[in-house]
Amino acid sequence: MIRRHAVSQSQPLCKHLQRLLPATEGAHPAEQSRQGGAHSSLYTVQCASTAAQLSSHDQVTGPRLDVDAPLPRFLPQSGKPEEAKSIRQPVAVQQAIQEVQAHAKARFDETVEIAINLGTNPKRGDQAVRGTALLPFGTGKSLRIAAFAEGEDAIAATAAGADVVGGEELIQQIQASGSSSLNFDKAVAVPAIMPKLSKLARLLGPRGLMPNPKLGTLSTDIKEAIRQLKTGKVEFRADRGAVLHAGVGKASFTPENLHSNLGALCFAVLSARPKGVKGSGMSGYFLKASLTSTMGRSVPVSLASLSQAATAYRASQR
């Protein structure tokens, strides 16, 4: 009796499922009827068996369905497998630059960036990739530079075009005001003032503003350090996924200027190749690369064309 009552309760649900069954397009009416009957009978059997399993008996109210039980399972509909997306092959640097500039349609001057997947192990300290590159045509950005120096060095920094110049007084002002007084993008210093500047290490370090001799921002020739930053010196560093991101100019640059900047950056990254990486040159070091703009699409770039751009930049510096 319990099973017969459960089947009777599942019949409205099965009829509703039969109405939702998709009709077979392009088939003979007899074939559609046969397929529809097979589907409906299969759904009826499954719903009936599920309802019988979910039913329970009460001595007072009689048989009932357990509302806390899971719903009946539906048979998956057979469909066509999704077509595999075709992977675009890398193109030469010149073509990639043209495509990136064509798709840079934002209302502002977008930055052209390159992303390089490196074959290094970021967990190993001896395979960390970090350095600087001097772009021959600049980055297209105007930077505010702070110079921590005193005496003649402060005068030289002011003459070189530093926006904020100061010594111990500037350090105390930043220490008292906190991050609200950091109204500059880069900071340079001379070695003599570093013992005093160490008080701001926790404030400048996480923001990448602490002067570093490896990046050229800590130098005895503070005038040359400021000139390089004003000209177009960029920093690059591989992240935890061994991917290096760097800007090489603006979308408004000419293709020739962007090509030269790319060559300068690739030459600097090749020069910073760790000794533990197998291979030579780009082999085993550069895995793949892509070029994009701030709001544009990514274009894969061939490694051979990047190697040629780095070689051309090296030849122009001789």
mmCIF file of C-alpha atoms in Angstrom:
data_model
loop_
_atom_site.group_PDB
_atom_site.id
_atom_site.type_symbol
_atom_site.label_atom_id
_atom_site.label_comp_id
_atom_site.label_asym_id
_atom_site.label_seq_id
_atom_site.Cartn_x
_atom_site.Cartn_y
_atom_site.Cartn_z
ATOM 1 C CA MET A 1 0.000 0.000 0.000
ATOM 2 C CA ILE A 2 2.806 2.382 0.877
ATOM 3 C CA ARG A 3 4.591 1.776 -2.415
ATOM 4 C CA ARG A 4 1.371 2.103 -4.424
ATOM 5 C CA HIS A 5 0.553 5.397 -2.677
ATOM 6 C CA ALA A 6 4.089 6.735 -3.338
ATOM 7 C CA VAL A 7 3.786 5.897 -7.037
ATOM 8 C CA SER A 8 0.441 7.685 -7.228
ATOM 9 C CA GLN A 9 1.993 10.778 -5.631
ATOM 10 C CA SER A 10 4.868 10.761 -8.133
ATOM 11 C CA GLN A 11 2.598 10.561 -11.204
ATOM 12 C CA PRO A 12 1.914 14.369 -11.396
ATOM 13 C CA LEU A 13 5.634 15.058 -11.225
ATOM 14 C CA CYS A 14 6.341 12.540 -13.988
ATOM 15 C CA LYS A 15 3.653 14.067 -16.221
ATOM 16 C CA HIS A 16 5.225 17.487 -15.690
ATOM 17 C CA LEU A 17 8.622 16.093 -16.650
ATOM 18 C CA GLN A 18 7.166 14.551 -19.808
ATOM 19 C CA ARG A 19 5.968 17.984 -20.942
ATOM 20 C CA LEU A 20 9.480 19.392 -20.394
ATOM 21 C CA LEU A 21 11.174 16.714 -22.531
ATOM 22 C CA PRO A 22 12.762 18.345 -25.628
ATOM 23 C CA ALA A 23 11.254 17.242 -28.927
ATOM 24 C CA THR A 24 13.537 15.615 -31.468
ATOM 25 C CA GLU A 25 13.990 18.051 -34.346
ATOM 26 C CA GLY A 26 13.964 16.728 -37.860
ATOM 27 C CA ALA A 27 12.808 13.207 -36.920
ATOM 28 C CA HIS A 28 9.819 11.228 -38.210
ATOM 29 C CA PRO A 29 6.646 11.563 -36.101
ATOM 30 C CA ALA A 30 6.724 7.852 -35.353
ATOM 31 C CA GLU A 31 10.379 8.128 -34.277
ATOM 32 C CA GLN A 32 9.529 11.118 -32.062
ATOM 33 C CA SER A 33 6.694 9.178 -30.452
ATOM 34 C CA ARG A 34 8.943 6.180 -29.851
ATOM 35 C CA GLN A 35 11.738 8.302 -28.334
ATOM 36 C CA GLY A 36 9.301 10.314 -26.252
ATOM 37 C CA GLY A 37 7.700 7.128 -24.928
ATOM 38 C CA ALA A 38 11.079 5.706 -24.018
ATOM 39 C CA HIS A 39 12.078 8.889 -22.175
ATOM 40 C CA SER A 40 8.753 9.167 -20.350
ATOM 41 C CA SER A 41 8.763 5.525 -19.264
ATOM 42 C CA LEU A 42 12.336 5.928 -18.015
ATOM 43 C CA TYR A 43 11.433 9.061 -16.076
ATOM 44 C CA THR A 44 8.318 7.365 -14.673
ATOM 45 C CA VAL A 45 10.250 4.366 -13.436
ATOM 46 C CA GLN A 46 12.951 6.524 -11.872
ATOM 47 C CA CYS A 47 10.494 8.922 -10.221
ATOM 48 C CA ALA A 48 8.381 6.060 -8.946
ATOM 49 C CA SER A 49 11.336 4.216 -7.475
ATOM 50 C CA THR A 50 12.662 7.413 -5.894
ATOM 51 C CA ALA A 51 9.287 8.269 -4.409
ATOM 52 C CA ALA A 52 8.963 4.772 -2.984
ATOM 53 C CA GLN A 53 12.378 5.096 -1.354
ATOM 54 C CA LEU A 54 11.546 8.508 0.113
ATOM 55 C CA SER A 55 8.156 7.432 1.492
ATOM 56 C CA SER A 56 7.613 6.575 5.147
ATOM 57 C CA HIS A 57 4.605 5.329 7.129
ATOM 58 C CA ASP A 58 2.901 7.057 9.978
ATOM 59 C CA GLN A 59 0.456 5.140 12.206
ATOM 60 C CA VAL A 60 -1.855 8.170 12.482
ATOM 61 C CA THR A 61 -1.791 9.997 9.158
ATOM 62 C CA GLY A 62 -0.723 7.090 6.971
ATOM 63 C CA PRO A 63 2.003 7.160 4.309
ATOM 64 C CA ARG A 64 3.787 10.438 3.622
ATOM 65 C CA LEU A 65 6.874 11.718 1.794
ATOM 66 C CA ASP A 66 9.972 12.742 3.724
ATOM 67 C CA VAL A 67 10.458 16.457 3.004
ATOM 68 C CA ASP A 68 14.052 16.396 4.268
ATOM 69 C CA ALA A 69 15.147 13.809 1.712
ATOM 70 C CA PRO A 70 16.995 14.894 -1.452
ATOM 71 C CA LEU A 71 15.054 15.571 -4.629
ATOM 72 C CA PRO A 72 14.885 12.971 -7.422
ATOM 73 C CA ARG A 73 17.819 12.905 -9.767
ATOM 74 C CA PHE A 74 17.243 13.842 -13.385
ATOM 75 C CA LEU A 75 18.943 12.136 -16.282
ATOM 76 C CA PRO A 76 21.561 14.328 -17.998
ATOM 77 C CA GLN A 77 20.639 15.430 -21.485
ATOM 78 C CA SER A 78 23.026 14.387 -24.195
ATOM 79 C CA GLY A 79 24.559 17.351 -26.010
ATOM 80 C CA LYS A 80 27.367 18.094 -28.387
ATOM 81 C CA PRO A 81 30.771 18.470 -26.707
ATOM 82 C CA GLU A 82 32.088 22.010 -26.620
ATOM 83 C CA GLU A 83 34.539 22.734 -29.357
ATOM 84 C CA ALA A 84 38.053 23.290 -28.123
ATOM 85 C CA LYS A 85 39.127 26.909 -28.378
ATOM 86 C CA SER A 86 41.924 27.466 -30.805
ATOM 87 C CA ILE A 87 45.100 28.866 -29.254
ATOM 88 C CA ARG A 88 46.531 31.789 -31.180
ATOM 89 C CA GLN A 89 50.087 31.463 -32.360
ATOM 90 C CA PRO A 90 52.631 34.134 -31.340
ATOM 91 C CA VAL A 91 53.326 36.952 -33.781
ATOM 92 C CA ALA A 92 56.311 39.204 -34.369
ATOM 93 C CA VAL A 93 56.891 42.218 -32.149
ATOM 94 C CA GLN A 94 56.069 44.714 -34.910
ATOM 95 C CA GLN A 95 52.698 43.103 -35.607
ATOM 96 C CA ALA A 96 51.899 42.805 -31.901
ATOM 97 C CA ILE A 97 52.598 46.514 -31.378
ATOM 98 C CA GLN A 98 50.300 47.453 -34.266
ATOM 99 C CA GLU A 99 47.462 45.278 -32.907
ATOM 100 C CA VAL A 100 47.836 46.627 -29.374
ATOM 101 C CA GLN A 101 47.748 50.224 -30.610
ATOM 102 C CA ALA A 102 44.715 49.463 -32.779
ATOM 103 C CA HIS A 103 42.748 48.109 -29.788
ATOM 104 C CA ALA A 104 43.777 50.882 -27.369
ATOM 105 C CA LYS A 105 40.536 52.885 -27.615
ATOM 106 C CA ALA A 106 40.191 54.224 -24.076
ATOM 107 C CA ARG A 107 39.687 57.917 -23.415
ATOM 108 C CA PHE A 108 43.145 58.184 -21.859
ATOM 109 C CA ASP A 109 46.605 57.365 -23.137
ATOM 110 C CA GLU A 110 46.946 53.691 -22.253
ATOM 111 C CA THR A 111 50.196 52.149 -21.059
ATOM 112 C CA VAL A 112 51.690 49.379 -23.182
ATOM 113 C CA GLU A 113 52.868 46.513 -20.983
ATOM 114 C CA ILE A 114 54.663 43.240 -21.560
ATOM 115 C CA ALA A 115 54.255 40.056 -19.506
ATOM 116 C CA ILE A 116 57.009 37.445 -19.658
ATOM 117 C CA ASN A 117 56.702 33.952 -18.180
ATOM 118 C CA LEU A 118 60.133 32.958 -16.910
ATOM 119 C CA GLY A 119 61.534 29.479 -16.409
ATOM 120 C CA THR A 120 62.856 30.289 -12.939
ATOM 121 C CA ASN A 121 61.915 28.919 -9.544
ATOM 122 C CA PRO A 122 60.640 31.830 -7.421
ATOM 123 C CA LYS A 123 61.037 29.792 -4.223
ATOM 124 C CA ARG A 124 64.800 29.751 -4.650
ATOM 125 C CA GLY A 125 66.590 32.892 -3.574
ATOM 126 C CA ASP A 126 69.360 32.480 -6.136
ATOM 127 C CA GLN A 127 66.820 32.563 -8.998
ATOM 128 C CA ALA A 128 65.153 35.858 -8.121
ATOM 129 C CA VAL A 129 64.916 38.167 -11.138
ATOM 130 C CA ARG A 130 65.033 41.877 -10.355
ATOM 131 C CA GLY A 131 66.671 44.894 -11.917
ATOM 132 C CA THR A 132 66.206 48.092 -13.880
ATOM 133 C CA ALA A 133 66.103 49.066 -17.531
ATOM 134 C CA LEU A 134 66.717 52.459 -19.074
ATOM 135 C CA LEU A 135 64.175 52.941 -21.847
ATOM 136 C CA PRO A 136 65.631 55.090 -24.641
ATOM 137 C CA PHE A 137 62.300 56.851 -25.325
ATOM 138 C CA GLY A 138 61.030 57.021 -21.759
ATOM 139 C CA THR A 139 57.880 55.717 -20.142
ATOM 140 C CA GLY A 140 55.560 58.618 -20.972
ATOM 141 C CA LYS A 141 54.895 59.260 -17.283
ATOM 142 C CA SER A 142 55.844 62.280 -15.187
ATOM 143 C CA LEU A 143 57.322 61.203 -11.844
ATOM 144 C CA ARG A 144 57.671 63.130 -8.602
ATOM 145 C CA ILE A 145 61.097 62.378 -7.130
ATOM 146 C CA ALA A 146 62.199 62.898 -3.543
ATOM 147 C CA ALA A 147 65.918 63.264 -2.784
ATOM 148 C CA PHE A 148 67.223 62.614 0.713
ATOM 149 C CA ALA A 149 70.477 64.561 0.869
ATOM 150 C CA GLU A 150 72.179 67.381 2.702
ATOM 151 C CA GLY A 151 74.696 70.057 1.829
ATOM 152 C CA GLU A 152 76.158 69.997 -1.675
ATOM 153 C CA ASP A 153 74.247 66.831 -2.554
ATOM 154 C CA ALA A 154 70.971 68.602 -1.802
ATOM 155 C CA ILE A 155 71.965 71.483 -4.086
ATOM 156 C CA ALA A 156 72.864 69.026 -6.863
ATOM 157 C CA ALA A 157 69.535 67.198 -6.422
ATOM 158 C CA THR A 158 67.610 70.461 -6.731
ATOM 159 C CA ALA A 159 69.517 71.344 -9.891
ATOM 160 C CA ALA A 160 68.784 67.883 -11.352
ATOM 161 C CA GLY A 161 65.037 68.457 -11.028
ATOM 162 C CA ALA A 162 64.068 66.683 -7.797
ATOM 163 C CA ASP A 163 60.590 67.690 -6.607
ATOM 164 C CA VAL A 164 61.209 67.152 -2.878
ATOM 165 C CA VAL A 165 64.657 67.679 -1.352
ATOM 166 C CA GLY A 166 65.585 67.429 2.297
ATOM 167 C CA GLY A 167 67.645 65.748 4.967
ATOM 168 C CA GLU A 168 66.944 65.081 8.620
ATOM 169 C CA GLU A 169 64.115 67.639 8.726
ATOM 170 C CA LEU A 170 62.305 65.896 5.860
ATOM 171 C CA ILE A 171 62.755 62.527 7.568
ATOM 172 C CA GLN A 172 61.251 63.852 10.811
ATOM 173 C CA GLN A 173 58.355 65.423 8.931
ATOM 174 C CA ILE A 174 57.517 62.133 7.187
ATOM 175 C CA GLN A 175 57.926 60.225 10.443
ATOM 176 C CA ALA A 176 55.457 62.536 12.194
ATOM 177 C CA SER A 177 52.874 62.776 9.396
ATOM 178 C CA GLY A 178 52.992 59.176 8.243
ATOM 179 C CA SER A 179 51.916 58.034 4.799
ATOM 180 C CA SER A 180 49.939 61.240 4.168
ATOM 181 C CA SER A 181 53.199 63.116 3.538
ATOM 182 C CA LEU A 182 54.454 60.685 0.850
ATOM 183 C CA ASN A 183 53.659 62.925 -2.094
ATOM 184 C CA PHE A 184 56.300 61.432 -4.413
ATOM 185 C CA ASP A 185 56.621 58.394 -6.686
ATOM 186 C CA LYS A 186 60.370 57.601 -6.358
ATOM 187 C CA ALA A 187 63.026 58.305 -3.770
ATOM 188 C CA VAL A 188 66.793 58.611 -4.113
ATOM 189 C CA ALA A 189 69.435 59.102 -1.439
ATOM 190 C CA VAL A 190 73.148 59.263 -0.793
ATOM 191 C CA PRO A 191 74.880 56.647 1.408
ATOM 192 C CA ALA A 192 75.772 59.229 4.072
ATOM 193 C CA ILE A 193 72.132 59.779 5.061
ATOM 194 C CA MET A 194 71.080 56.122 5.172
ATOM 195 C CA PRO A 195 71.561 55.712 8.974
ATOM 196 C CA LYS A 196 68.984 58.481 9.486
ATOM 197 C CA LEU A 197 66.724 57.253 6.689
ATOM 198 C CA SER A 198 66.534 53.774 8.247
ATOM 199 C CA LYS A 199 63.880 55.157 10.608
ATOM 200 C CA LEU A 200 61.469 55.230 7.641
ATOM 201 C CA ALA A 201 62.201 51.685 6.489
ATOM 202 C CA ARG A 202 58.828 50.301 7.639
ATOM 203 C CA LEU A 203 57.035 53.164 5.909
ATOM 204 C CA LEU A 204 58.965 53.319 2.635
ATOM 205 C CA GLY A 205 59.876 49.645 2.230
ATOM 206 C CA PRO A 206 56.395 48.129 1.609
ATOM 207 C CA ARG A 207 55.685 50.879 -0.940
ATOM 208 C CA GLY A 208 58.893 50.262 -2.890
ATOM 209 C CA LEU A 209 60.244 53.723 -2.071
ATOM 210 C CA MET A 210 63.262 52.738 0.007
ATOM 211 C CA PRO A 211 66.484 53.635 -1.854
ATOM 212 C CA ASN A 212 68.339 50.538 -3.039
ATOM 213 C CA PRO A 213 71.825 50.331 -4.583
ATOM 214 C CA LYS A 214 70.719 47.459 -6.862
ATOM 215 C CA LEU A 215 68.063 49.713 -8.385
ATOM 216 C CA GLY A 216 70.366 52.716 -8.675
ATOM 217 C CA THR A 217 68.347 54.859 -6.270
ATOM 218 C CA LEU A 218 71.125 54.806 -3.645
ATOM 219 C CA SER A 219 74.192 56.387 -5.219
ATOM 220 C CA THR A 220 76.959 58.854 -4.515
ATOM 221 C CA ASP A 221 76.114 60.568 -7.819
ATOM 222 C CA ILE A 222 72.591 61.651 -6.922
ATOM 223 C CA LYS A 223 72.380 63.941 -9.925
ATOM 224 C CA GLU A 224 72.809 61.001 -12.350
ATOM 225 C CA ALA A 225 70.312 58.895 -10.407
ATOM 226 C CA ILE A 226 67.656 61.595 -10.755
ATOM 227 C CA ARG A 227 68.440 62.069 -14.447
ATOM 228 C CA GLN A 228 67.918 58.371 -15.159
ATOM 229 C CA LEU A 229 64.578 58.332 -13.372
ATOM 230 C CA LYS A 230 63.445 61.404 -15.272
ATOM 231 C CA THR A 231 64.631 59.950 -18.586
ATOM 232 C CA GLY A 232 62.774 56.648 -18.372
ATOM 233 C CA LYS A 233 64.255 54.190 -15.928
ATOM 234 C CA VAL A 234 61.863 51.348 -15.062
ATOM 235 C CA GLU A 235 62.091 48.617 -12.463
ATOM 236 C CA PHE A 236 61.176 44.995 -13.155
ATOM 237 C CA ARG A 237 60.728 42.080 -10.818
ATOM 238 C CA ALA A 238 59.340 38.565 -11.237
ATOM 239 C CA ASP A 239 56.391 37.777 -8.974
ATOM 240 C CA ARG A 240 55.669 34.552 -7.094
ATOM 241 C CA GLY A 241 54.420 32.896 -10.263
ATOM 242 C CA ALA A 242 57.661 33.688 -12.128
ATOM 243 C CA VAL A 243 55.852 36.240 -14.298
ATOM 244 C CA LEU A 244 57.481 39.583 -15.047
ATOM 245 C CA HIS A 245 55.325 42.646 -15.809
ATOM 246 C CA ALA A 246 56.726 45.954 -17.000
ATOM 247 C CA GLY A 247 55.532 49.011 -18.898
ATOM 248 C CA VAL A 248 57.386 49.966 -22.050
ATOM 249 C CA GLY A 249 55.650 53.199 -23.027
ATOM 250 C CA LYS A 250 52.321 54.671 -24.054
ATOM 251 C CA ALA A 251 49.948 53.715 -26.832
ATOM 252 C CA SER A 252 50.566 57.127 -28.399
ATOM 253 C CA PHE A 253 54.239 56.284 -29.004
ATOM 254 C CA THR A 254 55.364 55.438 -32.506
ATOM 255 C CA PRO A 255 55.831 51.706 -33.253
ATOM 256 C CA GLU A 256 59.572 52.286 -33.686
ATOM 257 C CA ASN A 257 59.897 53.851 -30.221
ATOM 258 C CA LEU A 258 57.940 51.044 -28.582
ATOM 259 C CA HIS A 259 60.089 48.492 -30.398
ATOM 260 C CA SER A 260 63.268 50.143 -29.092
ATOM 261 C CA ASN A 261 61.911 50.259 -25.549
ATOM 262 C CA LEU A 262 60.986 46.580 -25.756
ATOM 263 C CA GLY A 263 64.483 45.738 -26.928
ATOM 264 C CA ALA A 264 66.008 47.667 -24.021
ATOM 265 C CA LEU A 265 63.799 45.907 -21.492
ATOM 266 C CA CYS A 266 64.439 42.427 -22.909
ATOM 267 C CA PHE A 267 68.196 43.096 -22.946
ATOM 268 C CA ALA A 268 68.073 44.122 -19.265
ATOM 269 C CA VAL A 269 66.045 41.042 -18.307
ATOM 270 C CA LEU A 270 68.491 38.799 -20.189
ATOM 271 C CA SER A 271 71.364 40.463 -18.358
ATOM 272 C CA ALA A 272 69.670 39.615 -15.036
ATOM 273 C CA ARG A 273 69.426 35.909 -15.910
ATOM 274 C CA PRO A 274 70.182 33.738 -12.832
ATOM 275 C CA LYS A 275 73.055 31.291 -13.105
ATOM 276 C CA GLY A 276 70.961 28.318 -11.970
ATOM 277 C CA VAL A 277 68.642 28.441 -15.009
ATOM 278 C CA LYS A 278 69.463 25.825 -17.630
ATOM 279 C CA GLY A 279 70.104 26.827 -21.218
ATOM 280 C CA SER A 280 71.575 29.964 -22.698
ATOM 281 C CA GLY A 281 70.100 33.244 -23.866
ATOM 282 C CA MET A 282 66.322 33.030 -23.948
ATOM 283 C CA SER A 283 66.332 29.231 -24.129
ATOM 284 C CA GLY A 284 64.943 27.879 -20.881
ATOM 285 C CA TYR A 285 64.657 31.409 -19.483
ATOM 286 C CA PHE A 286 61.859 33.010 -21.526
ATOM 287 C CA LEU A 287 58.925 30.595 -21.782
ATOM 288 C CA LYS A 288 56.335 32.869 -23.418
ATOM 289 C CA ALA A 289 55.483 36.527 -23.659
ATOM 290 C CA SER A 290 52.492 38.706 -24.469
ATOM 291 C CA LEU A 291 51.928 42.384 -25.147
ATOM 292 C CA THR A 292 48.887 44.351 -24.049
ATOM 293 C CA SER A 293 47.597 47.800 -23.174
ATOM 294 C CA THR A 294 45.839 48.975 -20.031
ATOM 295 C CA MET A 295 42.312 48.294 -21.332
ATOM 296 C CA GLY A 296 43.123 46.264 -24.444
ATOM 297 C CA ARG A 297 43.454 42.604 -25.341
ATOM 298 C CA SER A 298 46.597 40.522 -24.985
ATOM 299 C CA VAL A 299 48.648 39.590 -28.038
ATOM 300 C CA PRO A 300 51.174 36.712 -27.820
ATOM 301 C CA VAL A 301 54.665 37.639 -28.998
ATOM 302 C CA SER A 302 57.222 35.285 -30.487
ATOM 303 C CA LEU A 303 60.417 34.876 -28.476
ATOM 304 C CA ALA A 304 62.560 34.994 -31.612
ATOM 305 C CA SER A 305 61.391 38.537 -32.404
ATOM 306 C CA LEU A 306 62.063 39.623 -28.809
ATOM 307 C CA SER A 307 65.584 38.239 -29.078
ATOM 308 C CA GLN A 308 66.103 40.198 -32.292
ATOM 309 C CA ALA A 309 64.843 43.390 -30.608
ATOM 310 C CA ALA A 310 67.283 42.894 -27.707
ATOM 311 C CA THR A 311 70.146 42.267 -30.126
ATOM 312 C CA ALA A 312 69.299 45.423 -32.097
ATOM 313 C CA TYR A 313 69.267 47.504 -28.901
ATOM 314 C CA ARG A 314 72.627 46.088 -27.827
ATOM 315 C CA ALA A 315 74.121 46.949 -31.223
ATOM 316 C CA SER A 316 72.796 50.520 -31.006
ATOM 317 C CA GLN A 317 74.553 51.080 -27.655
ATOM 318 C CA ARG A 318 78.013 50.257 -28.969
#
